[in-house]
Amino acid sequence: MSNVLTYEHAVEVRELVKRFGAFTAVDRLDFTVKRGEIFGFLGPNGAGKSTTIRMLCGLLLPTAGRGTVAGLDIIRESERIKTRIGYMSQKFSLYEDLTVEENIAFYGGIYGVSDARLAERKAWILEMANLADRRHSLTGELAVGWKQRLALGCAMVHEPEILFLDEPTGGVDPISRRNFWDLIFTVAGAGVTVMVTTHYMDEAEHCDRLAMIYGGKLIALGSPAELKAQYADAGQLLEIEADPLMRALDVLAEAVHDVAVFGTTLHAVVHAARGEAMVRTTLERAGVAVRRVEPIAPSLEDVFVRLIEQADRQREEAG
Amino acid sequence: MLQRIIMIIWKEFVQISRDPRMLGVVIVLPIFMLLLYGYAINLDVKHVRLAVYDQDGSQASRELVGAFTRSQYFDMAVQAWDERAVTQALDAGKARVALIIPATYSADLARGRRATVQVLVDGSDSTTASTAIGYLAGIVQSQNLQVSLQTLERAGQPVEHRARFWYNPELRSTNFIIPGLIAVILMMLAALLTSVTVVRERERGTIESLVVSPVMPFELMLGKLIPYVIIAFFDVLLVLTVGVFVFHIPFVGSVLLVLALSTLFVAAALGIGLLVSTVAPNQQVAMLTAVMATQLPTVLLSGFIFPISSMPHAIQLFTNIIPAAHFIRILRGIVLKGNGLAELWAPSLFLLVLGMVMLAASSARFKKTL
Ligand SMILES: Nc1ncnc2c1ncn2[C@@H]1O[C@H](COP(=O)(O)OP(=O)(O)OP(=O)(O)O)[C@@H](O)[C@H]1O
Ligand SMILES: [Mg+2]
């Protein structure tokens, strides 16, 4: 059937559904991941990211719909998929009571890596993860950032074509996150397709393309630039500093298309060219002290927040 | 496939070697249990307090009483002169067993008629009572022999005792009990050992990396079973050594055969634990289930205490799925009677099949839940 070279998309899903009892965790997802790209999977807690990745990796059976990974069917050919992919689960899943080296040897062994090749892979992983000095340490004693690099290494010990990373940087400091993303770039540069889930907007910016999901549904798909451009079509984004902030939020919620709190400021979307002045007068008339109103370029976070609010509104209208 | 199984075996061994609790479970627990239960069963039934009401007062009746008190299983506690004194002694706990010899005892013996003695047993401590009855039967039977030898020309079965007994050990009951105990202990231990292996992977999240890997359920189960078979085999050696050197069970048959067939037994028992492990939601439930699922059936239905041959037919059939039932048959057969495979192929085959069924069931269960 399909072999290493002939598949077109690294991942392709159509109408993918997963229900747990009456609860729908993944709701008719459609997307494709191109070969060699870094594909980000963005969504709030409980959006269905892990559930989707688990179906792609053969850990869960879909309730409905279909999908392929490396051109192989995720339902019928999941065993063949397993040797072609690497998976790093959200929860750390290496053996904490084995040493760094032993974990590498174990995963190499069960993936059928030959002894000679394993020695090379082990050296590469220790170097890549910067773990050479800790090779004999128990894995449970490593700091979180090291563990995650080791987990990435073990997920790649058999040189997979496609990597699924489920929140690989959860709970680590910014420096470790930066280091980890450097590894992802290196790996992707070598031609490996990477599908990665995240909560972090700065990480999402690093992706070639993004799927945003919410409540199990796809709410946006495209490159970071495309998503921001779509947002810009809806109007001009303003950053507003005002006092009291919450009163300003209430007032603007009546007056403008979209408004949300961003740290100590508000972000609002206005249609007209005169939107800036309109916001100022509206707020001042309501007795709010306006410190600053400034047009800004939308960030991914703006895009994301607006899409989620839209989805919520649609859900309310629907019932 | 072989490489994957070997990797899993290796990994399990490394993990076991880093878990200090395992040392306790594997070495201390079986020895502790064997000594505790072995001595408890052994000592409790020695020196049982005996009340005697000898209405006959003859040479023959004194000989019968002597047979009891010389045996070290019974100590003369109360010499009663009427039936009320006997009842009082039993009620007050001064005696656990009472022997009443009728006034016609020696006369009956002399005439070659069936002599009857009455035995009363305090049933409140049923373990002691039942074991005491067993000894009693032994003593009466050996006395029986003696008496009948003396009255050979006159024929007949001279002494009949009226106690009903459902367990009939030989005089040295340890020979019978220790092999059974070994089976019970190994059974519990083995089921306990494997009961957490799969649940633990699930609790720690390591199961995910295993399931996305090309490892097949069967390979994983076999890879997890084999290290524990080796460990449990070590325990077989341990408890057998204690049985022979501490409890002096005579070892009539082939040691090699015992060891070989023990492997089948522990594999079946470990398989039960493995199956529990694929079903249980967490480690606590797994261990509890393993102990419950093995202890009660093993103690009650294996022939350890209650002879299988005296059970209702349906229950006799049921005992076939209890590994310890087969193993006790094997162990008693080899250790006490010197049986070989010729006599023991059937229980051995049962153990082999049980082990394979457990392995297959565990693999099937594992596949479905993930
Ligand atoms: N085995 C399960 N049984 C029942 N419900 C489940 C199961 N697994 C996941 N869910 C539910 O499905 C929803 C989606 O879960 P999922 O883990 O895919 O979310 P996620 O996007 O990965 O979230 P997070 O960012 O918190 O990791 C959640 O509401 C979760 O409670
Ligand atoms: Mg998740």
XYZ file of C-alpha atoms and ligand atoms in Angstrom:
721
model
C 0.000 0.000 0.000
C 1.567 3.275 1.008
C 5.261 3.436 1.667
C 7.619 5.889 3.231
C 7.897 8.183 0.259
C 4.511 8.222 -1.388
C 2.151 9.745 1.124
C 1.072 13.292 0.497
C 0.074 14.530 3.934
C 1.762 13.603 7.185
C -1.615 13.712 8.905
C -5.070 13.993 7.434
C -8.307 13.751 9.409
C -11.877 13.940 8.177
C -14.926 14.348 10.390
C -13.011 12.882 13.304
C -15.192 12.339 16.398
C -14.462 10.981 19.856
C -17.175 10.582 22.468
C -16.735 9.462 26.057
C -20.232 8.309 26.926
C -22.564 11.204 26.138
C -19.694 13.719 26.188
C -18.178 14.719 22.864
C -14.478 15.459 23.391
C -13.603 15.798 19.695
C -16.304 17.038 17.360
C -15.961 16.433 13.597
C -12.400 17.679 13.175
C -11.026 18.288 9.691
C -7.431 19.234 9.033
C -4.254 18.172 7.292
C -0.646 18.447 8.330
C 1.820 18.880 5.492
C 5.011 16.915 5.375
C 7.927 18.568 7.091
C 6.012 21.400 8.756
C 5.679 22.329 12.402
C 1.967 22.140 13.019
C 0.657 23.755 16.197
C -2.418 22.544 17.976
C -3.743 25.326 20.128
C -6.662 25.253 22.528
C -7.690 25.849 26.134
C -7.826 23.082 28.761
C -10.218 20.319 27.805
C -10.387 21.433 24.160
C -9.660 17.915 22.950
C -6.022 18.293 21.923
C -4.690 15.254 23.743
C -7.679 13.177 22.705
C -7.043 13.996 19.039
C -3.338 13.191 19.272
C -4.097 9.928 21.043
C -6.392 8.879 18.234
C -3.698 9.701 15.691
C -1.148 7.621 17.618
C -3.439 4.629 17.974
C -3.963 4.985 21.728
C -7.688 5.627 21.341
C -10.154 4.460 18.748
C -12.211 7.224 17.084
C -15.961 7.062 17.585
C -16.524 8.215 14.009
C -14.691 9.739 11.087
C -11.403 8.725 9.627
C -7.807 9.756 9.415
C -4.386 8.842 8.116
C -0.915 9.232 9.547
C 1.996 8.811 7.138
C -0.613 7.668 4.632
C -1.741 4.817 6.883
C -5.266 4.440 8.218
C -5.453 5.249 11.932
C -8.064 2.568 12.603
C -6.959 -0.345 10.457
C -3.210 0.229 10.266
C -2.388 1.638 13.676
C 0.254 -1.033 14.307
C 2.136 -0.001 11.162
C 1.823 3.640 12.132
C 3.503 2.983 15.466
C 6.957 2.317 14.035
C 6.808 5.472 11.896
C 5.900 7.984 14.593
C 7.293 9.288 17.845
C 4.968 10.329 20.646
C 5.670 12.385 23.714
C 2.704 12.268 26.040
C 1.491 15.220 28.071
C 2.208 13.362 31.304
C 5.852 12.290 31.627
C 5.905 8.665 30.579
C 9.474 7.416 30.936
C 10.513 5.137 33.796
C 11.619 7.288 36.710
C 13.350 4.328 38.354
C 15.546 3.683 35.315
C 18.604 5.772 34.559
C 18.807 8.086 31.561
C 20.799 5.536 29.592
C 18.568 2.651 30.579
C 15.474 4.484 29.361
C 17.114 5.122 25.990
C 18.225 1.495 25.767
C 14.768 0.232 26.683
C 12.866 2.286 24.126
C 15.510 1.588 21.508
C 15.114 -2.133 22.232
C 11.357 -2.279 22.006
C 11.443 -0.334 18.741
C 13.849 -2.897 17.351
C 16.840 -0.577 16.970
C 19.956 -2.683 16.399
C 22.753 -2.590 18.982
C 25.171 -0.785 16.691
C 22.604 1.796 15.680
C 21.473 2.164 19.297
C 24.972 3.217 20.373
C 24.858 6.014 17.774
C 21.348 7.037 18.708
C 22.213 7.071 22.378
C 25.185 9.347 21.754
C 23.025 11.617 19.611
C 20.249 11.817 22.230
C 22.640 12.480 25.119
C 24.274 15.217 23.092
C 21.010 16.682 21.810
C 19.413 16.700 25.252
C 22.670 17.821 26.877
C 22.446 14.863 29.240
C 25.872 13.292 28.761
C 26.926 14.112 32.316
C 23.707 12.748 33.753
C 23.615 9.511 31.775
C 23.782 7.371 34.939
C 21.330 9.467 36.975
C 17.936 8.070 37.817
C 15.422 9.730 35.537
C 13.177 10.624 38.480
C 15.925 12.812 39.894
C 16.201 15.052 36.830
C 14.689 18.540 36.710
C 11.540 18.869 34.597
C 13.307 20.556 31.691
C 15.837 17.709 31.400
C 13.153 15.091 31.664
C 11.291 16.630 28.764
C 14.372 16.703 26.587
C 15.029 13.071 27.440
C 11.422 12.223 26.635
C 11.858 13.886 23.246
C 15.034 11.879 22.730
C 13.369 8.597 23.623
C 10.446 9.424 21.344
C 12.996 9.806 18.529
C 15.273 6.870 19.288
C 13.898 4.957 16.270
C 14.152 7.970 13.946
C 10.452 8.529 13.286
C 9.166 10.552 10.319
C 6.450 12.251 12.324
C 6.598 13.490 15.907
C 3.580 14.106 18.100
C 4.418 16.283 21.076
C 1.603 16.768 23.551
C 2.348 19.885 25.579
C 6.069 19.170 25.682
C 6.888 22.359 27.607
C 4.208 22.272 30.280
C 5.462 23.589 33.615
C 9.020 24.607 32.699
C 10.814 27.934 32.876
C 11.128 30.222 29.799
C 14.795 29.338 29.224
C 14.070 25.610 29.135
C 11.129 26.271 26.843
C 13.363 28.242 24.519
C 15.912 25.399 24.541
C 13.236 22.857 23.821
C 11.955 24.827 20.860
C 15.472 25.034 19.496
C 15.429 21.241 19.528
C 12.098 21.198 17.712
C 13.523 23.499 15.025
C 16.567 21.253 14.658
C 14.427 18.174 14.301
C 12.072 19.836 11.835
C 15.064 21.123 9.914
C 16.112 17.510 9.437
C 12.812 16.837 7.694
C 10.705 15.441 10.502
C 7.083 16.546 10.614
C 6.158 17.886 14.055
C 2.657 18.202 15.466
C 2.778 19.985 18.793
C 0.099 21.091 21.242
C 0.535 24.133 23.395
C -1.146 26.778 25.522
C 1.591 29.311 24.961
C 1.016 31.990 22.337
C 4.707 32.658 21.859
C 5.163 28.987 21.005
C 2.244 29.118 18.620
C 4.021 31.945 16.786
C 6.877 29.523 16.034
C 4.613 27.111 14.148
C 4.336 26.994 10.367
C 0.605 26.476 10.660
C -1.872 26.341 13.502
C -5.150 24.654 14.257
C -7.146 26.283 17.021
C -9.656 24.047 18.677
C -12.238 24.744 21.316
C -14.863 22.415 22.779
C -13.636 19.706 20.436
C -14.307 21.864 17.351
C -11.886 23.444 14.924
C -12.293 27.217 15.176
C -9.408 28.379 13.004
C -6.734 26.990 10.733
C -3.817 28.716 9.035
C -0.360 30.217 9.475
C 0.047 32.737 12.307
C 0.220 35.550 9.738
C -2.945 34.389 7.973
C -4.864 34.132 11.233
C -3.843 37.644 12.217
C -4.748 38.977 8.775
C -8.224 37.462 9.043
C -8.574 39.217 12.343
C -7.519 42.530 10.865
C -10.306 42.245 8.276
C -12.826 42.471 11.105
C -11.649 45.962 12.086
C -8.991 47.927 13.893
C -7.581 46.670 17.199
C -7.147 49.244 19.969
C -5.254 48.934 23.204
C -6.888 50.947 25.975
C -5.607 51.967 29.387
C -8.372 53.270 31.596
C -9.451 53.623 35.220
C -11.444 51.850 36.588
C -10.725 49.074 34.118
C -13.762 46.913 34.819
C -16.166 49.819 34.453
C -14.500 50.585 31.103
C -15.006 46.972 30.065
C -18.730 47.132 30.876
C -19.194 50.393 28.996
C -17.304 49.240 25.889
C -19.052 45.877 25.791
C -22.191 47.847 24.798
C -20.452 50.072 22.302
C -17.936 48.041 20.284
C -17.743 44.836 18.365
C -15.311 43.001 20.613
C -13.586 43.825 23.874
C -11.493 41.776 26.283
C -9.108 42.301 29.191
C -5.413 41.865 28.413
C -3.354 42.211 31.557
C -3.830 45.777 32.814
C -5.324 46.960 29.509
C -8.345 46.350 27.317
C -8.219 45.251 23.699
C -11.188 46.352 21.626
C -12.055 45.958 17.958
C -13.659 48.903 16.208
C -15.031 49.129 12.689
C -14.816 52.740 11.683
C -11.723 54.772 11.021
C -13.011 57.086 13.700
C -13.191 54.264 16.191
C -10.396 55.621 18.307
C -12.197 58.884 19.000
C -15.485 57.071 19.518
C -13.957 54.883 22.243
C -12.473 57.921 23.986
C -15.738 59.883 24.067
C -17.815 56.872 25.071
C -15.567 56.164 28.027
C -15.259 59.778 29.139
C -19.016 60.273 28.926
C -19.395 57.308 31.270
C -16.997 58.916 33.756
C -14.016 56.634 33.112
C -10.549 58.202 33.117
C -8.883 57.365 29.792
C -5.087 57.124 30.006
C -4.230 55.868 26.542
C -5.945 54.623 23.375
C -3.665 53.273 20.698
C -4.098 51.227 17.505
C -1.986 48.046 17.653
C -1.291 45.017 15.467
C -3.210 41.959 16.704
C -1.296 39.187 18.447
C -2.241 35.513 18.221
C -3.722 35.857 21.656
C -6.156 38.491 20.348
C -7.127 36.164 17.532
C -7.552 33.276 19.890
C -9.591 35.124 22.501
C -11.911 36.573 19.891
C -12.482 33.236 18.217
C -13.351 31.660 21.549
C -15.773 34.445 22.425
C -17.378 34.065 19.031
C -17.727 30.349 19.553
C -19.305 30.942 22.951
C -21.783 33.416 21.476
C -22.720 31.021 18.700
C -23.226 28.264 21.233
C -25.522 30.499 23.332
C -27.533 31.488 20.292
C -27.821 27.873 19.233
C -29.287 26.901 22.584
C 9.565 -10.104 18.973
C 12.168 -11.887 21.038
C 14.160 -8.674 21.399
C 11.112 -6.850 22.706
C 10.308 -9.563 25.249
C 13.919 -9.608 26.428
C 13.938 -5.820 26.807
C 10.806 -5.953 28.948
C 12.241 -8.737 31.112
C 15.445 -6.746 31.543
C 13.536 -3.585 32.416
C 11.389 -5.381 34.990
C 14.464 -6.842 36.660
C 16.159 -3.444 36.855
C 13.019 -1.948 38.372
C 12.614 -4.790 40.854
C 16.241 -4.497 41.909
C 15.717 -0.798 42.715
C 12.611 -1.410 44.826
C 13.636 -2.278 48.387
C 10.076 -3.309 49.269
C 10.378 -6.176 46.830
C 13.113 -7.707 48.937
C 10.740 -7.861 51.887
C 7.910 -9.307 49.860
C 10.082 -11.861 48.113
C 12.238 -13.058 51.005
C 10.821 -12.058 54.364
C 7.131 -12.559 53.726
C 7.149 -16.233 52.693
C 9.529 -17.326 55.451
C 7.616 -15.331 58.024
C 4.291 -16.788 56.929
C 5.560 -20.327 56.780
C 7.102 -20.158 60.253
C 4.098 -18.391 61.715
C 1.463 -20.700 60.297
C 3.642 -23.767 60.509
C 4.283 -23.353 64.217
C 0.783 -22.119 64.962
C -0.755 -25.226 63.460
C 1.971 -27.398 64.872
C 2.048 -26.213 68.473
C -1.532 -25.276 69.140
C -2.742 -28.821 68.935
C -0.091 -30.295 71.142
C -0.837 -30.444 74.862
C -4.576 -30.252 74.453
C -6.157 -30.401 77.922
C -7.941 -33.662 78.392
C -10.596 -34.661 80.937
C -11.005 -38.363 81.643
C -13.954 -40.110 83.262
C -12.896 -43.724 83.617
C -15.967 -45.628 84.814
C -14.232 -48.944 84.276
C -11.038 -48.453 86.233
C -9.507 -51.584 84.776
C -6.066 -52.427 83.407
C -7.415 -52.084 79.838
C -9.018 -48.696 80.420
C -5.875 -47.351 82.094
C -3.896 -48.431 79.037
C -6.223 -46.468 76.774
C -5.870 -43.327 78.921
C -2.115 -43.827 78.932
C -2.059 -43.890 75.138
C -3.619 -40.444 75.148
C -1.476 -38.826 77.814
C 1.807 -40.308 76.595
C 1.289 -38.884 73.131
C 2.191 -35.245 74.042
C -0.810 -34.155 72.022
C -2.982 -34.487 75.119
C -2.259 -33.567 78.723
C -4.286 -35.028 81.508
C -6.012 -31.984 82.991
C -9.051 -33.274 84.860
C -9.724 -36.617 86.413
C -13.531 -36.704 86.631
C -15.645 -38.960 88.836
C -19.029 -38.285 87.337
C -20.595 -36.896 84.165
C -21.330 -33.527 85.782
C -17.639 -33.001 86.490
C -16.889 -33.697 82.811
C -19.416 -31.112 81.629
C -18.135 -28.587 84.132
C -14.534 -29.095 83.041
C -15.483 -28.493 79.412
C -17.692 -25.499 80.224
C -15.040 -23.868 82.365
C -12.423 -24.452 79.682
C -10.324 -26.589 82.000
C -10.457 -29.253 79.333
C -11.011 -29.083 75.591
C -11.535 -32.779 75.039
C -13.143 -35.340 77.330
C -12.789 -39.106 77.172
C -15.514 -41.201 78.831
C -14.808 -44.887 79.212
C -17.886 -46.953 80.083
C -17.891 -49.432 82.993
C -18.341 -52.299 80.544
C -15.174 -51.439 78.559
C -12.870 -54.221 79.755
C -15.696 -56.715 79.980
C -16.706 -55.962 76.387
C -13.135 -56.346 75.237
C -12.773 -59.606 77.111
C -15.918 -61.005 75.485
C -14.721 -59.873 72.065
C -17.638 -57.478 71.745
C -17.358 -53.995 70.245
C -16.120 -51.666 72.980
C -17.350 -48.096 72.798
C -15.706 -45.012 74.266
C -17.309 -41.585 74.221
C -15.345 -38.503 73.280
C -16.602 -34.956 73.828
C -14.893 -32.089 72.072
C -15.225 -28.408 72.864
C -16.104 -27.035 69.448
C -15.780 -23.349 70.295
C -12.246 -23.142 68.953
C -12.955 -25.052 65.811
C -9.391 -25.180 64.515
C -8.001 -26.727 67.658
C -11.052 -28.933 68.023
C -10.871 -30.322 64.527
C -7.174 -30.949 64.679
C -7.545 -32.530 68.118
C -10.177 -34.857 66.697
C -7.731 -35.812 64.005
C -5.108 -36.796 66.524
C -7.722 -38.552 68.554
C -8.664 -40.682 65.614
C -5.052 -41.551 65.120
C -4.591 -42.567 68.717
C -7.783 -44.581 68.856
C -6.786 -46.325 65.665
C -3.334 -47.218 66.932
C -4.876 -48.298 70.254
C -7.386 -50.214 68.220
C -4.546 -52.041 66.558
C -2.950 -52.847 69.877
C -6.145 -54.062 71.387
C -7.108 -56.111 68.418
C -3.670 -57.700 68.460
C -4.275 -58.724 72.024
C -7.651 -60.142 71.196
C -6.704 -61.639 67.884
C -8.261 -65.116 68.374
C -11.512 -63.660 69.460
C -11.823 -61.395 66.311
C -14.012 -58.307 65.869
C -13.381 -54.596 66.006
C -13.091 -53.987 69.702
C -12.892 -50.208 70.187
C -15.214 -47.794 68.505
C -15.074 -44.100 69.238
C -18.066 -41.903 68.597
C -16.507 -38.612 67.575
C -17.315 -37.528 64.051
C -14.242 -36.127 62.352
C -13.758 -34.476 59.007
C -10.061 -34.201 58.879
C -7.871 -37.147 59.386
C -4.200 -36.352 59.407
C -1.520 -38.780 60.098
C -0.068 -38.711 63.540
C 2.610 -36.291 62.418
C 0.239 -33.826 60.833
C 3.017 -31.435 59.804
C 3.931 -33.795 56.988
C 0.522 -33.208 55.609
C 0.035 -29.582 56.536
C 3.357 -28.061 55.494
C 3.135 -29.001 51.805
C -0.368 -27.529 51.755
C 0.855 -24.450 53.513
C 3.665 -24.047 51.014
C 1.112 -24.057 48.226
C -1.108 -21.518 49.980
C 1.791 -19.165 50.692
C 3.248 -19.387 47.182
C -0.172 -18.823 45.699
C -0.779 -15.607 47.615
C 2.734 -14.372 47.132
C 2.725 -14.978 43.401
C -0.622 -13.320 42.811
C 0.524 -10.388 44.916
C 3.783 -10.016 42.992
C 2.204 -9.536 39.583
C -1.017 -7.863 40.679
C 0.471 -4.369 40.527
C 2.778 -4.614 37.510
C 0.336 -3.346 34.897
C -1.650 -1.011 37.173
C 1.581 0.661 38.210
C 2.425 1.458 34.589
C -1.043 2.884 34.182
C -0.820 4.980 37.346
C 2.590 6.354 36.436
C 1.631 7.062 32.839
C 4.382 4.857 31.405
C 1.691 2.739 29.783
C 1.293 5.383 27.067
C 4.817 4.956 25.751
C 4.337 1.199 25.787
C 1.067 1.297 23.924
C 2.341 3.627 21.179
C 5.346 1.368 20.737
C 5.248 -1.744 18.552
C 5.104 -3.981 21.650
C 2.208 -6.440 21.381
C 0.059 -7.152 24.451
C 1.205 -10.747 24.486
C 4.863 -9.723 24.440
C 4.304 -7.315 27.281
C 2.469 -9.897 29.397
C 5.064 -12.587 28.797
C 7.864 -10.117 29.441
C 6.261 -9.207 32.734
C 5.520 -12.800 33.721
C 8.949 -14.333 33.175
C 10.935 -12.249 35.712
C 8.413 -13.094 38.382
C 8.471 -16.778 37.523
C 12.194 -16.668 38.199
C 11.688 -14.801 41.458
C 8.849 -17.058 42.575
C 11.015 -20.059 41.749
C 13.548 -18.715 44.206
C 10.725 -18.593 46.756
C 9.865 -22.201 46.025
C 13.424 -23.137 46.954
C 13.204 -20.992 50.042
C 9.991 -22.412 51.461
C 10.887 -25.990 50.563
C 14.190 -25.583 52.389
C 12.405 -24.241 55.451
C 9.874 -27.074 55.177
C 12.584 -29.727 55.106
C 15.009 -28.271 57.628
C 12.672 -26.581 60.079
C 9.583 -28.773 59.897
C 11.418 -31.979 58.989
C 9.060 -33.088 56.268
C 10.533 -36.247 54.818
C 11.432 -35.801 51.173
C 10.735 -39.130 49.539
C 10.433 -38.172 45.867
C 12.435 -36.299 43.260
C 13.530 -32.786 44.157
C 13.969 -31.928 40.483
C 10.411 -32.942 39.693
C 9.098 -30.774 42.523
C 11.060 -27.814 41.205
C 9.952 -28.369 37.633
C 6.283 -28.671 38.513
C 6.523 -25.760 40.955
C 7.388 -23.595 37.974
C 4.102 -24.518 36.325
C 2.281 -23.702 39.537
C 3.843 -20.306 40.137
C 3.337 -19.389 36.484
C -0.389 -20.097 36.821
C -0.574 -18.192 40.116
C 1.383 -15.254 38.671
C -0.957 -15.304 35.698
C -3.910 -14.722 38.012
C -2.136 -11.698 39.472
C -1.375 -10.434 35.980
C -5.010 -10.716 34.969
C -6.040 -8.815 38.103
C -3.485 -6.174 37.182
C -4.983 -5.546 33.763
C -8.441 -5.039 35.279
C -7.839 -3.201 38.556
C -8.193 0.587 38.630
C -5.297 1.192 41.053
C -2.533 -0.574 42.976
C -4.434 -0.850 46.271
C -7.454 -2.455 44.674
C -5.170 -4.730 42.677
C -3.361 -6.066 45.740
C -6.573 -6.488 47.687
C -8.247 -8.280 44.806
C -5.262 -10.552 44.303
C -5.248 -11.570 47.962
C -9.010 -12.031 48.145
C -9.233 -13.904 44.873
C -6.502 -16.327 45.873
C -6.624 -16.713 49.638
C -10.151 -17.908 50.315
C -10.513 -20.359 47.435
C -6.991 -21.605 48.054
C -7.525 -22.251 51.752
C -11.014 -23.701 51.423
C -11.015 -25.531 48.115
C -7.472 -26.717 47.527
C -7.567 -29.733 49.833
C -5.281 -27.902 52.215
C -7.749 -28.412 55.099
C -10.854 -30.037 53.673
C -10.253 -33.144 51.585
C -11.518 -32.568 48.053
C -12.845 -36.118 47.909
C -15.415 -35.339 50.592
C -16.801 -32.271 48.807
C -20.023 -32.269 46.766
C -19.454 -33.299 43.180
C -20.047 -29.860 41.653
C -17.518 -28.294 43.994
C -15.004 -31.030 43.248
C -15.245 -30.060 39.583
C -14.810 -26.414 40.504
C -11.590 -27.108 42.414
C -9.964 -27.921 39.075
C -9.578 -24.229 38.313
C -7.742 -23.678 41.589
C -4.017 -23.979 40.910
C -3.220 -24.788 44.536
C -5.501 -27.839 44.438
C -3.328 -29.383 41.732
C -0.118 -28.270 43.314
C -0.998 -29.702 46.729
C -1.770 -33.023 45.055
C 1.605 -32.843 43.302
C 3.541 -31.750 46.362
C 2.056 -34.335 48.713
C 2.424 -36.963 46.050
C 6.098 -36.301 45.435
C 7.235 -35.290 48.900
C 5.365 -37.878 50.956
C 4.759 -40.772 48.583
C 7.561 -40.438 46.078
C 5.173 -40.209 43.112
C 6.533 -39.481 39.651
C 5.112 -37.952 36.501
C 3.276 -41.189 35.779
C 0.925 -40.483 38.671
C 1.008 -36.700 38.459
C 0.633 -35.862 34.769
C -3.003 -34.839 35.154
C -2.576 -32.090 37.781
C 0.586 -30.967 35.977
C -1.294 -30.600 32.730
C -4.036 -28.659 34.494
C -1.457 -26.208 35.848
C 0.078 -25.733 32.420
C -3.313 -25.042 30.862
C -4.343 -22.692 33.669
C -1.146 -20.698 33.231
C -1.635 -20.367 29.498
C -5.270 -19.376 29.886
C -4.282 -16.646 32.334
C -1.598 -15.340 29.976
C -4.013 -15.314 27.047
C -6.763 -13.666 29.095
C -4.367 -10.973 30.352
C -3.192 -10.214 26.818
C -6.759 -10.003 25.562
C -7.818 -7.762 28.446
C -4.840 -5.490 27.954
C -5.548 -4.891 24.291
C -9.130 -3.835 24.876
C -8.625 -1.323 27.659
C -6.303 0.931 25.690
N -10.921 8.726 29.043
C -11.763 9.762 29.178
N -12.993 9.570 29.660
C -13.860 10.609 29.782
N -13.581 11.860 29.440
C -12.362 12.133 28.949
C -11.388 11.094 28.792
N -10.264 11.634 28.282
C -10.531 12.949 28.140
N -11.780 13.252 28.529
C -12.416 14.575 28.479
O -12.356 15.050 27.169
C -12.096 16.438 27.158
C -10.886 16.723 26.301
O -9.740 16.225 26.976
P -8.276 16.399 26.400
O -7.365 15.741 27.360
O -8.242 15.950 24.992
O -8.107 17.965 26.479
P -6.810 18.825 26.175
O -7.159 19.753 25.097
O -5.640 17.941 25.972
O -6.682 19.621 27.548
P -5.364 20.026 28.358
O -4.884 21.288 27.775
O -5.880 20.228 29.743
O -4.397 18.911 28.222
C -11.925 16.863 28.603
O -13.116 17.459 29.033
C -11.683 15.581 29.334
O -12.230 15.655 30.617
Mg -3.960 17.561 26.910
